[in-house]
mmCIF file of C-alpha atoms in Angstrom:
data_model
loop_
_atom_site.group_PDB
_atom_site.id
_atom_site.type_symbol
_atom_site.label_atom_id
_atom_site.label_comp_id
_atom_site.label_asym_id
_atom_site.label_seq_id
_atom_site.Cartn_x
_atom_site.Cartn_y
_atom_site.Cartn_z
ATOM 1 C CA UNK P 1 -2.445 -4.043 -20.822
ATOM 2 C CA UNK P 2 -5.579 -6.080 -21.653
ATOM 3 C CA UNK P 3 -6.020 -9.952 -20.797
ATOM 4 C CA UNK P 4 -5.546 -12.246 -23.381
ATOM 5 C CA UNK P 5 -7.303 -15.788 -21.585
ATOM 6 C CA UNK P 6 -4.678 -17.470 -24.059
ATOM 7 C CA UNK P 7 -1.924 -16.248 -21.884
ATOM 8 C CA UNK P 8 0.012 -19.170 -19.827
ATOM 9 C CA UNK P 9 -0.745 -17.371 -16.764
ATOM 10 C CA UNK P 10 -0.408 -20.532 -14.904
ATOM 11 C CA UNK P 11 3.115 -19.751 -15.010
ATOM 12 C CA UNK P 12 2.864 -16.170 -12.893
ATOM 13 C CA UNK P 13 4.339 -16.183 -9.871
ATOM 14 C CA UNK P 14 3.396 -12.505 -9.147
ATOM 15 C CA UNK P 15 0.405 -12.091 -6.480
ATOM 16 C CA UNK P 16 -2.809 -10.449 -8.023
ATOM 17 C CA UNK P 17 -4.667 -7.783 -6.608
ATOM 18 C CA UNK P 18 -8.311 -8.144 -8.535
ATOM 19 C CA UNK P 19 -10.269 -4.493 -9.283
ATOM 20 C CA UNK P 20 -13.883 -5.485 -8.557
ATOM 21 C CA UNK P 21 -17.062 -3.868 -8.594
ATOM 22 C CA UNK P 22 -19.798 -2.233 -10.843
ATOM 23 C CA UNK P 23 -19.880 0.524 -13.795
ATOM 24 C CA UNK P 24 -18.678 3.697 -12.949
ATOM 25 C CA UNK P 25 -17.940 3.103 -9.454
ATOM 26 C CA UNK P 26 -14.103 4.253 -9.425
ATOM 27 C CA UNK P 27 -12.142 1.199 -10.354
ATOM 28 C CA UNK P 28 -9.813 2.361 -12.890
ATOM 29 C CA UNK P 29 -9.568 6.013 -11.501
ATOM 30 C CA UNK P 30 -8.319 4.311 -8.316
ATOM 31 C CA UNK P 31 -5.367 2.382 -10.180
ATOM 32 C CA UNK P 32 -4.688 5.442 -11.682
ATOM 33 C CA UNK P 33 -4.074 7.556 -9.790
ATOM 34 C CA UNK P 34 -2.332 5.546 -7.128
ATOM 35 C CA UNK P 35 0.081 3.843 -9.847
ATOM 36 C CA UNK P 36 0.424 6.401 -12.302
ATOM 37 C CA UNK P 37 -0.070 9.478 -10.606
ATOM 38 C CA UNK P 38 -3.010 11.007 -12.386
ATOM 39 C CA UNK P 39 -4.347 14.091 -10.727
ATOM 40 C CA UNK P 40 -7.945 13.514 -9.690
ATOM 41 C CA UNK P 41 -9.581 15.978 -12.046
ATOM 42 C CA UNK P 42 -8.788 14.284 -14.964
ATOM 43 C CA UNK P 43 -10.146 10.541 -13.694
ATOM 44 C CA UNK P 44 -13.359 12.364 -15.075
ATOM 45 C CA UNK P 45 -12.594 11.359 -18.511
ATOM 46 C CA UNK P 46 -11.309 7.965 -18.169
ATOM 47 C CA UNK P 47 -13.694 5.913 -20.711
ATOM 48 C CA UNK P 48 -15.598 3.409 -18.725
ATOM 49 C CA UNK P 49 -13.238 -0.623 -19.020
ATOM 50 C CA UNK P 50 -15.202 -2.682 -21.158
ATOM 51 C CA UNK P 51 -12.050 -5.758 -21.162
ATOM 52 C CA UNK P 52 -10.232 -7.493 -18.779
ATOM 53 C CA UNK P 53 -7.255 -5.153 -17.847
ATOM 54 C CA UNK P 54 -3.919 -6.359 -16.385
ATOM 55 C CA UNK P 55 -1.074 -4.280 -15.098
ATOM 56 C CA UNK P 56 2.134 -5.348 -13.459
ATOM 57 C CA UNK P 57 3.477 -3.611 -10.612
ATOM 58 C CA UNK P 58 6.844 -3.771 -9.862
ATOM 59 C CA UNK P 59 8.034 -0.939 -7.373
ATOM 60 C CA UNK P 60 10.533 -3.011 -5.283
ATOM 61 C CA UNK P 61 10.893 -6.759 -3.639
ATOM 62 C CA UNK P 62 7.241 -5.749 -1.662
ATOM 63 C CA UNK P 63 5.342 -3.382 -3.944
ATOM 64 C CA UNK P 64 5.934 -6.560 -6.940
ATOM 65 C CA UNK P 65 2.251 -7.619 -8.157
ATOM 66 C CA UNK P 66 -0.106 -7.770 -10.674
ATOM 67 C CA UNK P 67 -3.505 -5.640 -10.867
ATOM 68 C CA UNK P 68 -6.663 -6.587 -13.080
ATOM 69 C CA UNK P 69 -9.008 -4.247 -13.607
ATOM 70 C CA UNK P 70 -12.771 -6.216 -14.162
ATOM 71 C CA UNK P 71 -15.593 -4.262 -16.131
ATOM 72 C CA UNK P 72 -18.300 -3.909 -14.328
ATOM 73 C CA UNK P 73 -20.614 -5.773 -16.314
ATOM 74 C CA UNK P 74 -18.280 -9.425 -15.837
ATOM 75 C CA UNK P 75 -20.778 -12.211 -15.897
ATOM 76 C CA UNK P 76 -20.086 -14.946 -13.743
ATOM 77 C CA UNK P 77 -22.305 -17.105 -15.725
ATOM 78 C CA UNK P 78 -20.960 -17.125 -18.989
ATOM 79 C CA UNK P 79 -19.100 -20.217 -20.105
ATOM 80 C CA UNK P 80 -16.485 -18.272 -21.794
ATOM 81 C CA UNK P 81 -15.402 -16.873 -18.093
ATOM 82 C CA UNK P 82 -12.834 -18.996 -16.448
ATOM 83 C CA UNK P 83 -13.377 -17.774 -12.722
ATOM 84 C CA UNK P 84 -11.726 -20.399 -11.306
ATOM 85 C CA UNK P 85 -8.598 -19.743 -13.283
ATOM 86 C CA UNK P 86 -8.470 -16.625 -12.226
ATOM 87 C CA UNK P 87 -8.994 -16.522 -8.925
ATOM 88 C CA UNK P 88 -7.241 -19.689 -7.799
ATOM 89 C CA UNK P 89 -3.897 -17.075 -8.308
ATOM 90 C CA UNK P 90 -5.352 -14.282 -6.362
ATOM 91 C CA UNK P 91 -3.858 -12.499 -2.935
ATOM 92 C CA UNK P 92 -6.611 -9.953 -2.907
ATOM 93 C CA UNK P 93 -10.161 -9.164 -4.504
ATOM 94 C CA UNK P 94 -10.754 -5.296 -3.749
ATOM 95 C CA UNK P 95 -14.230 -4.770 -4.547
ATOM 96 C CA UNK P 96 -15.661 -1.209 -5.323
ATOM 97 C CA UNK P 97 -18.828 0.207 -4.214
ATOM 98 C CA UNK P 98 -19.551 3.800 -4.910
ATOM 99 C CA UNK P 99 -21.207 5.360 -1.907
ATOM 100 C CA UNK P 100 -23.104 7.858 -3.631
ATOM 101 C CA UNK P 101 -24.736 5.522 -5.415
ATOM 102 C CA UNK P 102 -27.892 3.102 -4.165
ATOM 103 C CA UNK P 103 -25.419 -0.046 -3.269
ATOM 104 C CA UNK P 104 -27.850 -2.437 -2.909
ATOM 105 C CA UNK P 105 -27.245 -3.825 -6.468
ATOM 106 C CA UNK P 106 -23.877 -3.453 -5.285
ATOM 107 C CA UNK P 107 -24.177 -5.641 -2.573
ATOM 108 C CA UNK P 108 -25.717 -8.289 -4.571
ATOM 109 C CA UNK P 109 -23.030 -8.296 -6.746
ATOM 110 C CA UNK P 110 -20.277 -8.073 -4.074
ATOM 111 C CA UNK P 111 -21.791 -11.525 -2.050
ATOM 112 C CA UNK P 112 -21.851 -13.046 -5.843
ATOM 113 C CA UNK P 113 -18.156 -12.608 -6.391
ATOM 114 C CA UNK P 114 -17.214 -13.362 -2.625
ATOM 115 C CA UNK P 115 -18.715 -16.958 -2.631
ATOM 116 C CA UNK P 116 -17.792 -17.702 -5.946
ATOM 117 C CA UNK P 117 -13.603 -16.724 -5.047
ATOM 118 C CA UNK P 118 -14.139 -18.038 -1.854
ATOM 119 C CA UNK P 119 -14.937 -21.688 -3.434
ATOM 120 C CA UNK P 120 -12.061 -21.660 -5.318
ATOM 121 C CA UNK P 121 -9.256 -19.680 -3.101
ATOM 122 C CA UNK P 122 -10.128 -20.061 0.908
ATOM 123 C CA UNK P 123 -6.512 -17.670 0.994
ATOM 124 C CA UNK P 124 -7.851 -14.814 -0.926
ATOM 125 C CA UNK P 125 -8.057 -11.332 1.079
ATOM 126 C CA UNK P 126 -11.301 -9.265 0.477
ATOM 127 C CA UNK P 127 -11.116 -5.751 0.861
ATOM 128 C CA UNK P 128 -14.016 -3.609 0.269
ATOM 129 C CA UNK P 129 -13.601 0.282 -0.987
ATOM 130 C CA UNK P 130 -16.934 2.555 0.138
ATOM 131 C CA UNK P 131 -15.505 4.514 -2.377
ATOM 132 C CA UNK P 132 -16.489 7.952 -3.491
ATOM 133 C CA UNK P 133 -16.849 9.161 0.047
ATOM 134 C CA UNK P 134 -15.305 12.847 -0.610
ATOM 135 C CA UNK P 135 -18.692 13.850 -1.433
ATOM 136 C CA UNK P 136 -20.793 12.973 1.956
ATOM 137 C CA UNK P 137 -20.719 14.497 5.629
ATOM 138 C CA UNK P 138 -18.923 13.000 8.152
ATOM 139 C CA UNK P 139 -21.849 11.697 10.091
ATOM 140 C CA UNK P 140 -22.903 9.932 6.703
ATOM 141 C CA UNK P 141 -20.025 8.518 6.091
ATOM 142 C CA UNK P 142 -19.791 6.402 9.314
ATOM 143 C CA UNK P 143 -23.825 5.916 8.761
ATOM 144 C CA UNK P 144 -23.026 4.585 5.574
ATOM 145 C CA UNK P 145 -20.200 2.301 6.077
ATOM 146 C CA UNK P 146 -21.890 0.872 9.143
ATOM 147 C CA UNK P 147 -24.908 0.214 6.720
ATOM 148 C CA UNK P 148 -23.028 -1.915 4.106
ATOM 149 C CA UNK P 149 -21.027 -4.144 6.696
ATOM 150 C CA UNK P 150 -23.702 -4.807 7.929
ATOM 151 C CA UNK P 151 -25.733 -6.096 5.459
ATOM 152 C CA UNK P 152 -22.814 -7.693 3.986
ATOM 153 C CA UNK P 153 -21.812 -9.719 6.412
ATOM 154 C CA UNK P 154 -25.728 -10.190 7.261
ATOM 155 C CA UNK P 155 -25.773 -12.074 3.843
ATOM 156 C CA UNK P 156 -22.795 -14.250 4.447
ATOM 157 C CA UNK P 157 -24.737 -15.563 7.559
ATOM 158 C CA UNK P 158 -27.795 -16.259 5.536
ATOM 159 C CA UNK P 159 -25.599 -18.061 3.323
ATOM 160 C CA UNK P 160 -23.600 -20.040 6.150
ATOM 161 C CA UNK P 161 -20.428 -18.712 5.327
ATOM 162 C CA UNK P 162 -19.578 -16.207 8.355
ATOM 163 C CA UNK P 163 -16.159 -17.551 8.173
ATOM 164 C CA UNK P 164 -15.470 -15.163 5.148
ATOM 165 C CA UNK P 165 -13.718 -11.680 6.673
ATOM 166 C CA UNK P 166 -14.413 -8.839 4.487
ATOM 167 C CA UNK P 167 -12.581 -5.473 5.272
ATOM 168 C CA UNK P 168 -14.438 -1.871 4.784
ATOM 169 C CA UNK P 169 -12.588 1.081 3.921
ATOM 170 C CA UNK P 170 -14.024 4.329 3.378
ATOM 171 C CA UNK P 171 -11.928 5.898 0.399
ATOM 172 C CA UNK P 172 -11.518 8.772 -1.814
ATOM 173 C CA UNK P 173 -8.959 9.646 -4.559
ATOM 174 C CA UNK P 174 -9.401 13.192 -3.488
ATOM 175 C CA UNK P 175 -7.187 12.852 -0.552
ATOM 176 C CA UNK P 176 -4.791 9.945 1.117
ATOM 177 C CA UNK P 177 -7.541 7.741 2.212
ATOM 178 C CA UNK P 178 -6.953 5.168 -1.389
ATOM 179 C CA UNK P 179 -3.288 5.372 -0.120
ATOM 180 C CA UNK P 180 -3.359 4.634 2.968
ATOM 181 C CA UNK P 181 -6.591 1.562 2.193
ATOM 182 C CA UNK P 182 -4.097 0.016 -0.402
ATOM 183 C CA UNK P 183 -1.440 0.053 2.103
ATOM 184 C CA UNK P 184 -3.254 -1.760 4.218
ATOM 185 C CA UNK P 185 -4.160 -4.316 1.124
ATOM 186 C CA UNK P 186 -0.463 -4.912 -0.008
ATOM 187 C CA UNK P 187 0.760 -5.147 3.622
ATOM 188 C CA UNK P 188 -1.470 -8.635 3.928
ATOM 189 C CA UNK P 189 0.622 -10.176 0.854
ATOM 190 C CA UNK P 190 4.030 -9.611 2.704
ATOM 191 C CA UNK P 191 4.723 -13.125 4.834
ATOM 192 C CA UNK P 192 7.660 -10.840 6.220
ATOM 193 C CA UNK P 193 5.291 -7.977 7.872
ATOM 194 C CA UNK P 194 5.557 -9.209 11.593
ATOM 195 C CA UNK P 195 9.547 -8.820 11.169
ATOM 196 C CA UNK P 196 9.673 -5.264 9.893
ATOM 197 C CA UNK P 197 7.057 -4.465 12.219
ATOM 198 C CA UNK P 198 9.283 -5.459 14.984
ATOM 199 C CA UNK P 199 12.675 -3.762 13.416
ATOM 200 C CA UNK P 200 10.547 -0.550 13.493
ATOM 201 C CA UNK P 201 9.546 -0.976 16.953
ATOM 202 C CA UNK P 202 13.002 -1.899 18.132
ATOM 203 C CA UNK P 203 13.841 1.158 16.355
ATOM 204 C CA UNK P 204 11.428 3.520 17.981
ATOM 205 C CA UNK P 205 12.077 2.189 21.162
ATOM 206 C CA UNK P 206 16.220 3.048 20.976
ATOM 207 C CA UNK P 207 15.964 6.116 19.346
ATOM 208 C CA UNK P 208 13.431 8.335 20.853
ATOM 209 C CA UNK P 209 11.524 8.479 17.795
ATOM 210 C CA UNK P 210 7.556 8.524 17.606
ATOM 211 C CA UNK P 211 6.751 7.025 14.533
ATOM 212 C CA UNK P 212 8.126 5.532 11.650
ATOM 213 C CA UNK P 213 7.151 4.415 8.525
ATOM 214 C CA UNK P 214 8.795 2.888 5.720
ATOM 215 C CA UNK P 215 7.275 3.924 2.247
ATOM 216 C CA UNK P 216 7.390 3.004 -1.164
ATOM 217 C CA UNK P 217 8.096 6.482 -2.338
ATOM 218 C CA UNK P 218 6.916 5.332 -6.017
ATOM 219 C CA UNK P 219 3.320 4.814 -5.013
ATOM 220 C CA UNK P 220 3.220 6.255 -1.481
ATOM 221 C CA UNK P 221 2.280 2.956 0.026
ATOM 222 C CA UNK P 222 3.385 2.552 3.054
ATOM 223 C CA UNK P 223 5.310 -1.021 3.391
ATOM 224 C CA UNK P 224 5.308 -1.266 6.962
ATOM 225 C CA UNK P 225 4.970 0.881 9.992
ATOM 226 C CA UNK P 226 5.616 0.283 14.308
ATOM 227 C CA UNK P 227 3.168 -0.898 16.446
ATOM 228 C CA UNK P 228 1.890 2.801 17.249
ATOM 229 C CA UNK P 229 -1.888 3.918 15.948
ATOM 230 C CA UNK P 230 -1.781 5.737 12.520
ATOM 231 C CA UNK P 231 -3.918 8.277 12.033
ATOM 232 C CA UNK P 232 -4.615 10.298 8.484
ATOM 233 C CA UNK P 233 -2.933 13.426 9.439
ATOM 234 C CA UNK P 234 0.343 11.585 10.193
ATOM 235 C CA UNK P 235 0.105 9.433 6.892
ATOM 236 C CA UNK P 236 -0.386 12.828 4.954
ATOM 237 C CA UNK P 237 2.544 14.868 6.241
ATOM 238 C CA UNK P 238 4.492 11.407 5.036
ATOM 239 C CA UNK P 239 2.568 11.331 1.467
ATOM 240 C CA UNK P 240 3.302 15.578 1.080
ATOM 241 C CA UNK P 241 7.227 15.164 2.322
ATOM 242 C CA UNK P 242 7.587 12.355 -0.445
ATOM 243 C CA UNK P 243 6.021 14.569 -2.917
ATOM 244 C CA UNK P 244 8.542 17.602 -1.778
ATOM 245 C CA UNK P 245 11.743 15.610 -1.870
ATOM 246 C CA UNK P 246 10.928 13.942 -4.895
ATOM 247 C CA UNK P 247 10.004 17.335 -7.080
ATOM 248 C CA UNK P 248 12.834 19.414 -5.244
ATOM 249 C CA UNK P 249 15.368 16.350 -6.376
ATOM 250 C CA UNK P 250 13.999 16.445 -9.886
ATOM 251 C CA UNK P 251 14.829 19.879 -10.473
ATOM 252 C CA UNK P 252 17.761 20.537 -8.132
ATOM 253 C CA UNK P 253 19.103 16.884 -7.351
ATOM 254 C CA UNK P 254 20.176 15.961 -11.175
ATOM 255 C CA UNK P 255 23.862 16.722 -12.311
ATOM 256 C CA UNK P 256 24.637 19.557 -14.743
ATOM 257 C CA UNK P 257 24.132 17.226 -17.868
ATOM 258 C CA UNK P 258 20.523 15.698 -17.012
ATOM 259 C CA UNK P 259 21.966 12.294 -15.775
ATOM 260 C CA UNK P 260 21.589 10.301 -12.455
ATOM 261 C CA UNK P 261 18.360 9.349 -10.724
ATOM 262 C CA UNK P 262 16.372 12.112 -8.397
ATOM 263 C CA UNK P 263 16.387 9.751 -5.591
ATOM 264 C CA UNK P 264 19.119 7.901 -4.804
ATOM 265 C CA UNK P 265 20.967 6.741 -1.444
ATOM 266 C CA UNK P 266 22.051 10.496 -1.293
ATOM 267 C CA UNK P 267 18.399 11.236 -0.724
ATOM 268 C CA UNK P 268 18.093 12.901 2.721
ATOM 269 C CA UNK P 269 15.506 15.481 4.159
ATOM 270 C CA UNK P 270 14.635 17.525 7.339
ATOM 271 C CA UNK P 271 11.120 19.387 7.820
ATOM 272 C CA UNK P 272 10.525 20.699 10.666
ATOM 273 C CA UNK P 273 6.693 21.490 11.832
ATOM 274 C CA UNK P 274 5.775 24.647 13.660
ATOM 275 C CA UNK P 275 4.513 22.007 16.476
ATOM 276 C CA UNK P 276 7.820 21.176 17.453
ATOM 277 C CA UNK P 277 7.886 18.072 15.190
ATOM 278 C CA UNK P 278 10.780 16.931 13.105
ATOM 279 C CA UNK P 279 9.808 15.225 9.649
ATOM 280 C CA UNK P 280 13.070 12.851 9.077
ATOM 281 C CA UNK P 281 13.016 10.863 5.372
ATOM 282 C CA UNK P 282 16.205 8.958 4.875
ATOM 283 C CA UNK P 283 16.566 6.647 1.409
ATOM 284 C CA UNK P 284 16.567 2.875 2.624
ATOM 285 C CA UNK P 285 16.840 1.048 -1.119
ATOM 286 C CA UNK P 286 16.351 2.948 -4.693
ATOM 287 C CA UNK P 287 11.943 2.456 -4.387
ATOM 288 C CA UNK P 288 12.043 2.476 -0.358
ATOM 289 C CA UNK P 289 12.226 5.229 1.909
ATOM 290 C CA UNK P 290 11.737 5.729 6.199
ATOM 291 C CA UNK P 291 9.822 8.265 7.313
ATOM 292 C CA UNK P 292 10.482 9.399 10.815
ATOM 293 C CA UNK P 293 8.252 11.631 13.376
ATOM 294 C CA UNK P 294 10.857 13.117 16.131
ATOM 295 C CA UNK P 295 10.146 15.168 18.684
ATOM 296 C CA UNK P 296 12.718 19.195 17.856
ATOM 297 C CA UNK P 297 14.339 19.358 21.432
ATOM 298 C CA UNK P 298 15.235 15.065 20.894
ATOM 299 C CA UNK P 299 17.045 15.312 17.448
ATOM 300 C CA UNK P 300 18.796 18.498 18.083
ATOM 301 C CA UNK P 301 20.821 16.892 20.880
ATOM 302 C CA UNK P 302 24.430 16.730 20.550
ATOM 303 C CA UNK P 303 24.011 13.088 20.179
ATOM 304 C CA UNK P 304 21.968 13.018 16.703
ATOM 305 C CA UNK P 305 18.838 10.679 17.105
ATOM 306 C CA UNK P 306 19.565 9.769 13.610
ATOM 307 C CA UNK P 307 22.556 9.085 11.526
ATOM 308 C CA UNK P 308 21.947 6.652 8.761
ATOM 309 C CA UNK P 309 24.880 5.071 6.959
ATOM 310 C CA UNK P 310 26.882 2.038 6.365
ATOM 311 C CA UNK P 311 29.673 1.547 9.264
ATOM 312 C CA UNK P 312 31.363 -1.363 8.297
ATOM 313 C CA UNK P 313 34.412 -0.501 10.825
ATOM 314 C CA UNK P 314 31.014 -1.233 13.768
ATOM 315 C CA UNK P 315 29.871 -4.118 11.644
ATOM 316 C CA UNK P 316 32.960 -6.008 12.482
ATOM 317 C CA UNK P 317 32.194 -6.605 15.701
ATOM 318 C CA UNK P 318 28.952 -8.308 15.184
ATOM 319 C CA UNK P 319 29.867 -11.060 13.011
ATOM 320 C CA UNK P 320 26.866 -13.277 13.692
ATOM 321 C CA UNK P 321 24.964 -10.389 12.353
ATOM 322 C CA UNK P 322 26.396 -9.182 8.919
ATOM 323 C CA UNK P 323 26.932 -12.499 7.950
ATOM 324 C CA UNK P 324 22.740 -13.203 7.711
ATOM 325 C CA UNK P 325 21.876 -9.250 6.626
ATOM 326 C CA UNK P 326 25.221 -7.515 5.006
ATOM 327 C CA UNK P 327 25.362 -4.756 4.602
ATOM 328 C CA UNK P 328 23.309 -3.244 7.727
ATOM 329 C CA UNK P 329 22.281 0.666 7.868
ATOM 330 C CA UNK P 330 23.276 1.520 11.356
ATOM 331 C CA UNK P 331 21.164 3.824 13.339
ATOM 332 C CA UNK P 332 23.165 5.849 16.295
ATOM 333 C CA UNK P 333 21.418 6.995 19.620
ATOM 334 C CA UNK P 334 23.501 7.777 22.822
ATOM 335 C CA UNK P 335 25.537 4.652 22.832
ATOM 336 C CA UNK P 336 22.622 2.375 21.421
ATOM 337 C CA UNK P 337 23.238 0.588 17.931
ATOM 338 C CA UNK P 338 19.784 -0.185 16.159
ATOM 339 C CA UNK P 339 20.743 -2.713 13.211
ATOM 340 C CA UNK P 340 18.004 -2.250 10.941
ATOM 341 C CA UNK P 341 16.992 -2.112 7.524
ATOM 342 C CA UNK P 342 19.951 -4.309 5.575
ATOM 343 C CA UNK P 343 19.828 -3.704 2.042
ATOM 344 C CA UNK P 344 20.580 -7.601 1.253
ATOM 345 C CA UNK P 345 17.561 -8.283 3.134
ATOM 346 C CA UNK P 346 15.596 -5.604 2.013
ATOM 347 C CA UNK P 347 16.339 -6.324 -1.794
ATOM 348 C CA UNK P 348 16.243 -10.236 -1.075
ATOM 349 C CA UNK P 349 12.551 -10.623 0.379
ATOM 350 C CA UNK P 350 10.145 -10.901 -2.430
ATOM 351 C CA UNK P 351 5.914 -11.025 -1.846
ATOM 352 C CA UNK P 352 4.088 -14.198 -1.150
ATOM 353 C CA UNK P 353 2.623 -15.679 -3.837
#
């Protein structure tokens, strides 16, 4: 959708997630293939974004923003750009910088569009990709992302402004590292993080779980996860189970006549690793999924570890409860109730602005 400056976007109460950065560095391939799952390959002949590009995405009551996509060659100096206008509604400002690239223009650019946002919007995020990072060694990588932060921030010194916080990510849209980055990006625009944090971690702790996530299975973001490390191999067994259940359901998990919805709150599955891992998915709300890492020898007990469903006849007793978060998914371990994950909450909680 391209950006008409006539637009009453004062009115928007969406948060925006700005695309920054110079030619050819990746931008648009990134929003594609994150939002409309377009295989990697064929990024290659995306024509380079010569307008202002703006895209609403609406996933669920978290995932519920707007991205614009800048062209590289955006000139802060022309009169006919209203910078303030646009970044006094911003949540984040993800700018782009292709790694196999020299980056020192880059860099120029990137301290450019920091003070400038920063002047207008002390609130605004900044993330930066080091994007294009499938194509460089390991040992290059880390030489390479230690380079740029550090002459990044170097510049924000020179400038007095070391009060700015810029965040480095080392991405790729040849594997789950843009994934698991823009996770990380949309989890700073949810004011209710902390509190699904701490639901997960009450739930690990009950349940003998390891690790759970809960996922927008739309754009395999994850929305929240326990207080546990993550680490890439974890967030990729999540990212290829979502992928399973959702292309299993679409060919096996529609009635006879084509109708009904692949996933739905039928949507259930069970993988189990040759590592003695269990891979538990359980639909939470029609975009939201958890994502559970159990231990074989714990869920096979005669006391499942998990049991997901509404029990209203156990919901009676808690009054106090069901009255603030009706109706409440009830999680069963050996005489432990977990409430977690109500879908009034869920569907009620909506991204800062």
């Amino acid at each position: 959708m391209f950006l008409d400056f006539s637009d009453p976007f004062s009115t928007e109460v969406k948060p925006r997630i700005l695309l920054m950065g110079l030619r050819r560095s990746g931008k648009s391939s990134i929003q594609k293939v994150v939002f409309h799952k377009m295989s990697p390959n064929e990024t290659l002949f995306l024509e380079s974004t010569n307008k202002i590009c703006r895209e609403d995405v609406s996933n669920s009551s978290f995932v519920n923003f707007q991205i614009w996509d800048f062209p590289g060659q955006i000139d802060f100096f022309d009169p006919t750009f209203d910078y303030e206008m646009i970044f006094r509604g911003t949540g984040a400002l993800i700018f782009v910088i292709d790694s196999q690239d020299d980056y020192m223009e880059a860099l120029a650019r990137l301290h450019l569009t920091v003070t400038r946002a920063y002047k207008v919007n002390t609130d605004i995020n900044f993330e930066v990709f080091i994007h294009k990072v499938d194509g460089l060694s390991d040992d290059h990588k880390i030489e390479t992302q230690r380079d740029i932060h550090q002459r990044a921030n170097d510049d924000l010194a020179d400038a007095g402004l070391e009060k700015i916080h810029l965040s480095f990510y080392l991405t790729s849209i040849y594997d789950h590292s843009i994934f698991e980055a823009f996770s990380k990006v949309v989890q700073k625009l949810i004011p209710q993080l902390p509190t699904l944090e701490n639901l997960l971690n009450i739930f690990i702790s009950n349940s003998g779980i390891e690790k759970a996530f809960l996922f927008d299975v739309v754009s395999k973001i994850y929305i929240a996860t326990d207080s546990t490390p993550v680490d890439m191999q974890t967030y990729e067994l999540c990212c290829d189970m979502i992928d399973v259940v959702i292309d299993i359901s679409c060919i096996y998990g529609l009635k006879e006549d084509g109708a009904g919805t692949p996933y739905d709150k039928e949507s259930t599955a069970i993988i189990k690793l040759n590592n003695t891992t269990v891979l538990y998915l359980k639909e939470v709300t029609k975009f939201l999924a958890l994502v559970c890492f159990v231990r074989e020898e714990s869920f096979e007990r005669k006391e499942k570890v998990l049991g997901i469903e509404p029990k209203t006849s156990c919901m009676e007793s808690i009054n106090s409860t069901t009255e603030l978060y009706p109706p409440c998914y009830v999680v069963f371990y050996p005489t432990v109730f977990t409430y977690l994950y109500c879908e009034h909450f869920l569907n009620s909680l909506s991204m800062k602005a």
